[in-house]
Each structure stands twice: as C-alpha cells, then as structure tokens.
Coordinates of C-alpha atoms and ligand atoms in Angstrom, one line a residue:
M294 CA -14.3 45.8 30.9
T295 CA -16.2 43.4 33.2
A296 CA -16.1 39.8 32.1
H297 CA -19.2 37.7 33.0
R298 CA -17.7 34.3 33.0
P299 CA -14.5 32.8 34.4
I300 CA -11.4 32.8 32.2
R301 CA -10.3 29.2 31.8
T302 CA -8.1 28.8 28.8
A303 CA -5.1 30.3 27.1
G304 CA -7.5 31.6 24.4
D305 CA -9.7 33.3 27.1
L306 CA -6.5 34.9 28.6
A307 CA -5.4 36.3 25.2
E308 CA -9.0 37.5 24.5
A309 CA -9.1 39.2 27.9
G310 CA -5.8 41.0 27.2
L311 CA -4.0 39.1 30.0
I312 CA -1.4 37.4 27.9
D313 CA 0.1 38.2 24.5
A314 CA -1.1 36.0 21.6
S315 CA 2.6 34.9 21.2
A316 CA 2.5 33.3 24.7
E317 CA -0.6 31.2 23.9
E318 CA 1.2 28.1 22.9
A319 CA 3.4 28.0 26.1
I320 CA 0.4 28.8 28.3
S321 CA -1.6 26.0 26.6
R322 CA 1.1 23.7 27.8
V323 CA 0.8 25.0 31.3
A324 CA -3.0 24.6 31.1
S325 CA -2.6 21.0 30.1
R326 CA -0.9 20.3 33.4
Y327 CA -2.4 22.8 35.9
A328 CA -6.0 24.2 36.0
I329 CA -6.7 27.8 35.1
A330 CA -9.6 29.9 36.4
I331 CA -9.9 33.6 37.0
S332 CA -13.2 34.9 38.2
P333 CA -14.7 38.1 36.8
A334 CA -14.1 39.9 40.1
V335 CA -10.4 39.0 39.9
A336 CA -10.1 39.8 36.2
D337 CA -11.4 43.3 37.0
L338 CA -8.8 43.8 39.7
I339 CA -5.9 43.1 37.3
D340 CA -4.0 46.2 36.1
R341 CA -3.3 45.3 32.5
A342 CA -0.9 48.2 32.1
D343 CA 1.4 46.9 34.9
P344 CA 3.6 44.0 33.7
H345 CA 4.4 43.2 37.3
D346 CA 0.8 43.4 38.6
P347 CA 0.6 41.4 41.9
I348 CA -2.9 40.2 41.2
A349 CA -2.0 39.0 37.7
R350 CA 1.0 37.2 39.1
Q351 CA -1.2 35.2 41.4
F352 CA -3.7 34.0 38.8
V353 CA -2.4 34.5 35.3
P354 CA -0.4 31.4 34.3
D355 CA 3.3 31.9 33.4
A356 CA 5.6 29.7 31.2
A357 CA 7.9 29.6 34.3
E358 CA 5.4 27.0 35.7
L359 CA 6.9 24.5 33.2
T360 CA 10.2 24.6 35.1
L361 CA 10.5 21.9 37.8
T362 CA 13.2 21.9 40.4
P363 CA 14.5 18.7 42.1
E364 CA 13.2 19.7 45.6
E365 CA 9.6 20.2 44.4
R366 CA 7.1 17.5 45.0
A367 CA 3.5 16.7 43.9
D368 CA 2.2 16.5 47.5
P369 CA 4.5 19.1 49.2
I370 CA 2.8 19.1 52.6
G371 CA 2.3 15.3 52.6
D372 CA -1.5 15.0 52.7
G373 CA -1.4 11.5 51.3
A374 CA 0.7 10.2 54.2
H375 CA -2.1 11.1 56.6
S376 CA -5.3 10.2 54.7
P377 CA -7.0 7.2 56.3
V378 CA -10.0 7.4 54.0
P379 CA -10.6 9.5 50.8
G380 CA -11.3 13.2 51.7
I381 CA -9.9 13.0 55.2
V382 CA -6.4 14.2 56.3
H383 CA -5.7 13.4 59.9
R384 CA -2.3 14.9 60.6
Y385 CA -2.8 16.3 64.2
P386 CA -4.5 14.4 66.9
D387 CA -7.5 16.7 67.6
R388 CA -8.3 18.1 64.1
V389 CA -8.8 16.8 60.6
L390 CA -9.2 18.2 57.1
L391 CA -12.4 17.3 55.3
K392 CA -11.8 17.7 51.5
A393 CA -15.2 17.2 49.9
V394 CA -14.4 19.0 46.7
H395 CA -11.2 19.7 44.7
V396 CA -12.4 22.6 42.6
C397 CA -11.9 26.3 43.2
P398 CA -13.4 29.5 41.8
V399 CA -9.9 30.6 40.9
Y400 CA -6.7 28.6 40.6
C401 CA -3.7 30.2 42.3
R402 CA -0.5 29.7 40.3
F403 CA 1.5 28.8 43.5
C404 CA -1.2 26.4 44.9
F405 CA 0.3 23.7 47.2
R406 CA -2.4 21.3 46.1
R407 CA -2.1 22.0 42.4
E408 CA -1.7 18.4 41.5
M409 CA -5.0 17.5 43.3
V410 CA -7.3 20.5 42.4
G411 CA -9.0 21.4 39.1
P412 CA -11.0 19.4 36.5
Q413 CA -8.2 16.8 36.3
G414 CA -7.8 16.7 40.1
L415 CA -9.2 14.4 42.8
G416 CA -12.8 15.4 42.0
T417 CA -15.7 15.5 44.5
L418 CA -16.3 12.8 47.1
T419 CA -18.9 10.3 46.0
P420 CA -21.9 9.8 48.4
A421 CA -20.2 6.5 49.6
E422 CA -16.9 8.3 50.2
L423 CA -18.6 11.1 52.1
D424 CA -20.4 8.5 54.2
A425 CA -17.1 6.9 55.0
A426 CA -15.4 10.2 55.8
I427 CA -18.3 11.2 58.2
A428 CA -18.1 7.7 59.8
Y429 CA -14.4 8.2 60.4
L430 CA -15.1 11.6 62.1
A431 CA -17.8 10.0 64.3
A432 CA -15.6 7.1 65.2
H433 CA -12.7 9.3 66.5
P434 CA -13.7 11.1 69.7
E435 CA -10.4 12.9 69.8
I436 CA -11.5 15.0 66.8
W437 CA -12.4 18.4 68.2
E438 CA -12.2 20.5 65.0
V439 CA -13.1 19.8 61.3
I440 CA -11.5 22.0 58.7
L441 CA -13.4 22.0 55.4
T442 CA -10.9 22.7 52.6
G443 CA -10.1 21.2 49.3
G444 CA -10.4 22.8 46.8
D445 CA -12.7 25.5 48.1
P446 CA -15.6 24.2 50.1
L447 CA -17.6 27.4 49.4
V448 CA -18.1 26.3 45.7
L449 CA -20.6 23.8 47.0
S450 CA -24.2 24.9 46.9
P451 CA -25.8 26.0 50.1
R452 CA -28.0 22.9 50.0
R453 CA -25.0 20.6 49.7
L454 CA -23.1 22.4 52.4
Q455 CA -26.1 22.2 54.7
E456 CA -26.3 18.5 54.2
I457 CA -22.7 18.0 55.1
L458 CA -22.8 20.4 58.1
E459 CA -25.9 19.0 59.6
R460 CA -24.1 15.6 59.7
L461 CA -21.1 17.2 61.4
G462 CA -23.5 18.9 63.8
A463 CA -24.8 15.5 64.9
I464 CA -21.3 14.5 66.0
E465 CA -21.1 15.5 69.7
H466 CA -17.3 15.6 70.1
V467 CA -16.8 17.9 67.1
K468 CA -17.0 21.4 68.6
V469 CA -15.5 23.6 65.9
V470 CA -16.0 23.8 62.1
R471 CA -13.6 25.9 60.0
F472 CA -13.8 26.7 56.3
H473 CA -10.7 27.6 54.2
T474 CA -11.8 29.7 51.3
R475 CA -11.1 32.4 48.8
V476 CA -14.7 33.0 47.9
P477 CA -15.4 36.2 49.9
V478 CA -12.5 37.8 47.9
V479 CA -12.9 36.3 44.5
E480 CA -16.7 35.8 44.2
P481 CA -18.0 38.2 47.0
H482 CA -21.6 38.2 45.6
R483 CA -21.9 34.5 46.6
I484 CA -21.8 35.4 50.3
D485 CA -25.5 35.8 50.6
A486 CA -28.1 34.9 53.3
D487 CA -28.5 31.3 52.0
L488 CA -24.8 30.5 52.0
I489 CA -24.3 32.1 55.4
A490 CA -27.2 30.1 56.9
A491 CA -25.7 26.9 55.4
L492 CA -22.3 27.7 56.9
K493 CA -23.8 28.0 60.3
S494 CA -26.0 24.9 60.0
S495 CA -23.7 22.6 62.0
G496 CA -24.6 24.7 65.2
K497 CA -20.9 24.5 66.1
A498 CA -18.5 27.4 66.6
T499 CA -17.9 28.4 63.0
Y500 CA -14.7 30.0 61.6
V501 CA -13.6 31.0 58.2
A502 CA -9.9 31.2 57.2
L503 CA -9.9 33.7 54.4
H504 CA -7.0 33.4 51.9
A505 CA -5.7 36.7 50.4
N506 CA -2.2 37.8 49.6
H507 CA -2.3 41.4 48.5
P508 CA -4.1 44.4 50.0
R509 CA -5.8 45.2 46.7
E510 CA -7.7 41.9 47.0
L511 CA -9.7 43.4 49.9
T512 CA -12.0 45.5 47.7
G513 CA -15.1 47.2 49.0
E514 CA -17.1 44.1 47.8
A515 CA -14.8 41.7 49.5
R516 CA -14.9 43.7 52.7
G517 CA -18.7 43.7 52.4
A518 CA -18.8 39.9 52.1
A519 CA -16.5 39.5 55.1
A520 CA -18.8 41.9 57.1
R521 CA -21.9 39.8 56.3
L522 CA -20.2 36.7 57.6
I523 CA -18.8 38.4 60.7
D524 CA -22.1 40.1 61.5
A525 CA -23.7 36.7 61.3
G526 CA -21.5 35.5 64.1
I527 CA -18.8 33.8 62.0
V528 CA -15.2 34.5 63.1
I529 CA -12.8 35.2 60.2
I530 CA -9.0 34.7 60.4
S531 CA -6.6 35.3 57.6
Q532 CA -4.2 33.1 55.8
S533 CA -1.7 34.4 53.3
V534 CA 1.3 33.0 51.4
L535 CA 4.5 35.0 51.3
L536 CA 5.1 35.3 47.5
K537 CA 8.0 36.8 45.5
G538 CA 6.6 39.6 43.3
V539 CA 3.3 39.7 45.2
N540 CA 3.8 40.7 48.9
D541 CA 7.6 40.3 49.5
D542 CA 7.8 44.0 50.5
P543 CA 7.5 45.4 54.1
E544 CA 5.0 48.1 53.1
V545 CA 2.7 45.7 51.1
L546 CA 2.8 43.2 53.9
A547 CA 2.0 45.8 56.5
E548 CA -0.9 47.2 54.3
L549 CA -2.3 43.6 53.8
M550 CA -2.3 42.9 57.6
R551 CA -3.8 46.3 58.3
A552 CA -6.5 45.7 55.6
F553 CA -7.4 42.4 57.4
V554 CA -7.7 44.0 60.8
E555 CA -9.7 47.0 59.4
T556 CA -12.1 44.3 58.0
R557 CA -12.3 42.7 61.5
I558 CA -10.3 39.7 60.2
K559 CA -7.6 38.5 62.6
P560 CA -4.3 37.8 60.8
Y561 CA -3.5 34.2 61.5
Y562 CA -1.0 32.4 59.3
L563 CA 1.6 33.7 56.9
H564 CA 2.8 30.6 55.0
H565 CA 6.3 30.2 53.6
P566 CA 5.6 29.0 50.0
D567 CA 5.5 25.3 49.7
L568 CA 7.6 23.2 47.3
A569 CA 4.8 22.8 44.8
P570 CA 5.8 21.8 41.3
G571 CA 6.6 24.7 38.9
T572 CA 6.4 27.4 41.6
G573 CA 10.1 28.2 42.1
H574 CA 9.5 31.8 40.7
F575 CA 7.4 32.5 43.8
R576 CA 9.7 31.2 46.4
L577 CA 12.0 33.4 48.5
S578 CA 14.5 32.2 51.1
I579 CA 13.5 31.6 54.7
E580 CA 16.0 34.4 55.7
E581 CA 14.2 36.8 53.4
G582 CA 10.9 35.8 54.9
Q583 CA 12.1 36.2 58.4
A584 CA 13.4 39.7 57.7
L585 CA 10.0 40.7 56.2
V586 CA 8.1 39.3 59.2
A587 CA 10.5 41.0 61.6
S588 CA 9.8 44.3 59.7
L589 CA 6.2 44.1 60.8
R590 CA 7.1 44.3 64.5
G591 CA 6.9 48.0 65.5
R592 CA 5.6 48.9 62.0
V593 CA 2.1 47.7 62.6
S594 CA -0.1 47.0 65.7
G595 CA 0.2 43.7 67.6
L596 CA -3.3 42.9 66.2
C597 CA -1.8 42.9 62.7
Q598 CA 1.0 40.3 63.4
P599 CA 0.5 36.9 61.7
T600 CA 2.4 33.8 62.6
Y601 CA 5.0 32.9 60.0
I602 CA 4.9 29.2 59.4
L603 CA 6.4 26.4 57.2
D604 CA 4.7 23.2 56.4
I605 CA 7.5 20.8 56.8
P606 CA 7.8 18.8 53.5
G607 CA 6.7 15.2 53.9
G608 CA 3.6 15.7 56.1
Y609 CA 5.3 16.5 59.5
G610 CA 3.0 19.5 60.1
K611 CA 3.6 23.2 60.7
A612 CA 6.5 24.8 62.4
V613 CA 6.8 28.5 63.4
I614 CA 9.8 29.9 61.6
S615 CA 10.0 33.6 62.6
A616 CA 13.5 34.6 63.8
S617 CA 13.7 34.8 67.5
S618 CA 14.2 38.1 69.2
I619 CA 15.8 36.6 72.3
E620 CA 19.1 34.7 72.6
A621 CA 20.4 33.0 75.7
E622 CA 23.8 34.2 77.0
G623 CA 25.9 32.6 79.7
G624 CA 24.9 32.8 83.3
G625 CA 21.1 32.8 82.7
C626 CA 21.2 36.2 80.9
Y627 CA 19.4 36.9 77.7
T628 CA 19.9 39.4 74.9
V629 CA 16.6 40.7 73.6
T630 CA 16.4 42.7 70.4
D631 CA 13.8 45.5 70.2
F632 CA 11.8 46.4 67.0
R633 CA 14.4 49.0 66.1
G634 CA 17.1 46.3 66.1
N635 CA 18.8 47.5 69.4
A636 CA 20.0 44.8 71.8
H637 CA 19.2 44.8 75.5
T638 CA 20.2 42.5 78.4
Y639 CA 17.6 40.7 80.4
P640 CA 18.8 39.6 83.8
P641 CA 18.9 36.0 85.2
Q642 CA 16.0 34.8 87.3
G643 CA 16.7 35.8 90.9
Ligands
LIG100 S1 -7.9 28.5 46.4 FE1 -6.5 27.2 47.6 S2 -6.8 25.1 46.9 FE2 -7.6 26.5 45.3 S3 -6.0 26.9 43.9 FE3 -5.9 28.6 45.4 S4 -4.4 27.8 47.0 FE4 -5.1 26.0 45.7

C-alpha cells in the first residue's frame, strides 16, 4: 500500500505496520529524543515480512537507540569545534560545509548529526545568519569548494536554493559546489527541471554526493532521478555508511557499488559508522570493516572501489582506514598481497 505522507510518529509507524503496537511506548520515547521521518517512497521499499529488512533497519526507530555507550558523543565528528559562524564548518583549509537547513526528508537511525537535525534540531539559518555565512565565504579566498549539507539541502525549494547559489556564484574564488543529499533516492520525484536548474544556478562545477547504503535503494525511480541530474551536467559521487545488519556483507556491498556505477555514480566514500548516540547496534569493528572492504578488491571492478574512511572523533578530519596490501620488509623489499590473499615479494629500488 502506498502512503501519501511521511511517517513521523510511533502511531504512524504502528498504523503502517512497521512496528508492533506493543512497541509504541518505547518508540515514542525514542521519538522524543530523535526525529522520525520515512518518506512514502522508502515506506514502499520496506519488506514488512522480513524482520531483518535492511531498509527498515535504516529508517524504522528501534528501542536500542535508547542505549547510550560511554564512547558515544553528541557531536561525533566535531563540527562545533570548527564553526566560526552559525551554519559554517571550516575544518579543512580549502573547503567548508554550509549547513543552511537541519531538516531531512527521512531521518536515518544511525545519523551522525542526529542531535542537530530534525524539528528539535538547529533549525534553518535566519536571513542574518545566512548573510554572515556568505560574508565568511567571501572573506576567505582560500575557500575553493562549498559543500551544502545539513540536514539535506535539497529540501529547500528551488527558489530558496537559487537565491543561495546565486550568491555563491558571485564569489570568484569558490570554484566547486557540492550537495550532500538523500533526495534522489528517498523522494526521487522532486528531482525535476526546476530543482535541477536551481542546483546549477551558481555557474560553478556542481557535484552531488548521493547517500545510499543498500542496493535496493537504487530503484528505477532513484536511477531515473540520478540520470536527470547527470544528463544535466551534474557529477554524482556516492557516500555510504558501513552498517551492521544493512550492508556488512561482501555480496551486498559489491551489489551496492555495482548499482552506483551502473547508474553512472562514482563510488566515493564508505564511512565507518560514527560514535553517534544510541547507534551502537549499527557499529562493527574496524577490523570487520577492513575485511569487507578488502573483499571488494578483485570481486568488483576498480570503478566500484570506494575509499573506506573514518571521521576521527573530536573534529580532526577524515582518515583512510583500509588495510594496506603492502608491507615493508628489510633491505628495501616489500611484501604485496594480491586480491586472492597470496603474498608476493617486490624488489628494492635498484
Ligand atoms: S539524511 Fe544525512 S543528515 Fe539527514 S538523517 Fe540521514 S544521515 Fe542524518
């Protein structure tokens, strides 16, 4: 049955057959802390007969979210430590995040910004805050790339997006604009001519980083939405989170990366899950992640290889964490391991 409006409460979830009525009380407690939204397209994708459905696991709240562990933190990747003005995160010298909105069309249960997004989150920048954020970008000539994230920037109307992007377009030293979004997957019908024209209105090189974690998310409609963006000259790269019970399986991960490449989306980042509160049930060890990523080598084309990264807790930025396939031996020799796990010697430089 196709729903026509987003699911936002424990009652909605029970009515849609996504939780048992007996779970409503616990899920209401989750809802009082973390936002809930499941778009109609995502609700349709959920297999209600499968108690371990990987789509449901990403979006249907679970009582496990009420369990906090000592290592978890409200701001796991340390945005706050690098925010000179509201809405700006300036962590790396040549690029910034511009967070104009803190709402999303769906709320992922593992979200690394779950304390900032949603109706009780940081909200939308006021006109004065947006002016200050744009003034910050203009005053910093080292800023080459602006990454619109949030929240999901594509929830803004085409008119609002165009207003912001035209202001970015007027800043000479900004050469690249990137959007981090789930909209092409979770609300594919919104990728229409007006929205695409707005996304391109900065006149800069325009990239979309599309967030999806399971191959079933790349439906025909989602692939169509991605194709409309790509055919309009927007480059799409992927970003996924490695999640226990969703994609922690070599075949699922391979299928996801192949689905991106078939859709002309270049696999970009595979994130190790962050230490966001109440998300311990999604986290796997770094060793498990490294083994999964190593399993992609040889299994799928080089085009399908993402970079496995960890955002270092505290705001120190990203680090590549794939296991190395090369080890230095004595005398300038190296041992290199091939995709079948066989070791080979590489000679010293002559
Ligand atoms: S779309 Fe991004 S910001 Fe929004 S809930 Fe999901 S992970 Fe968080």
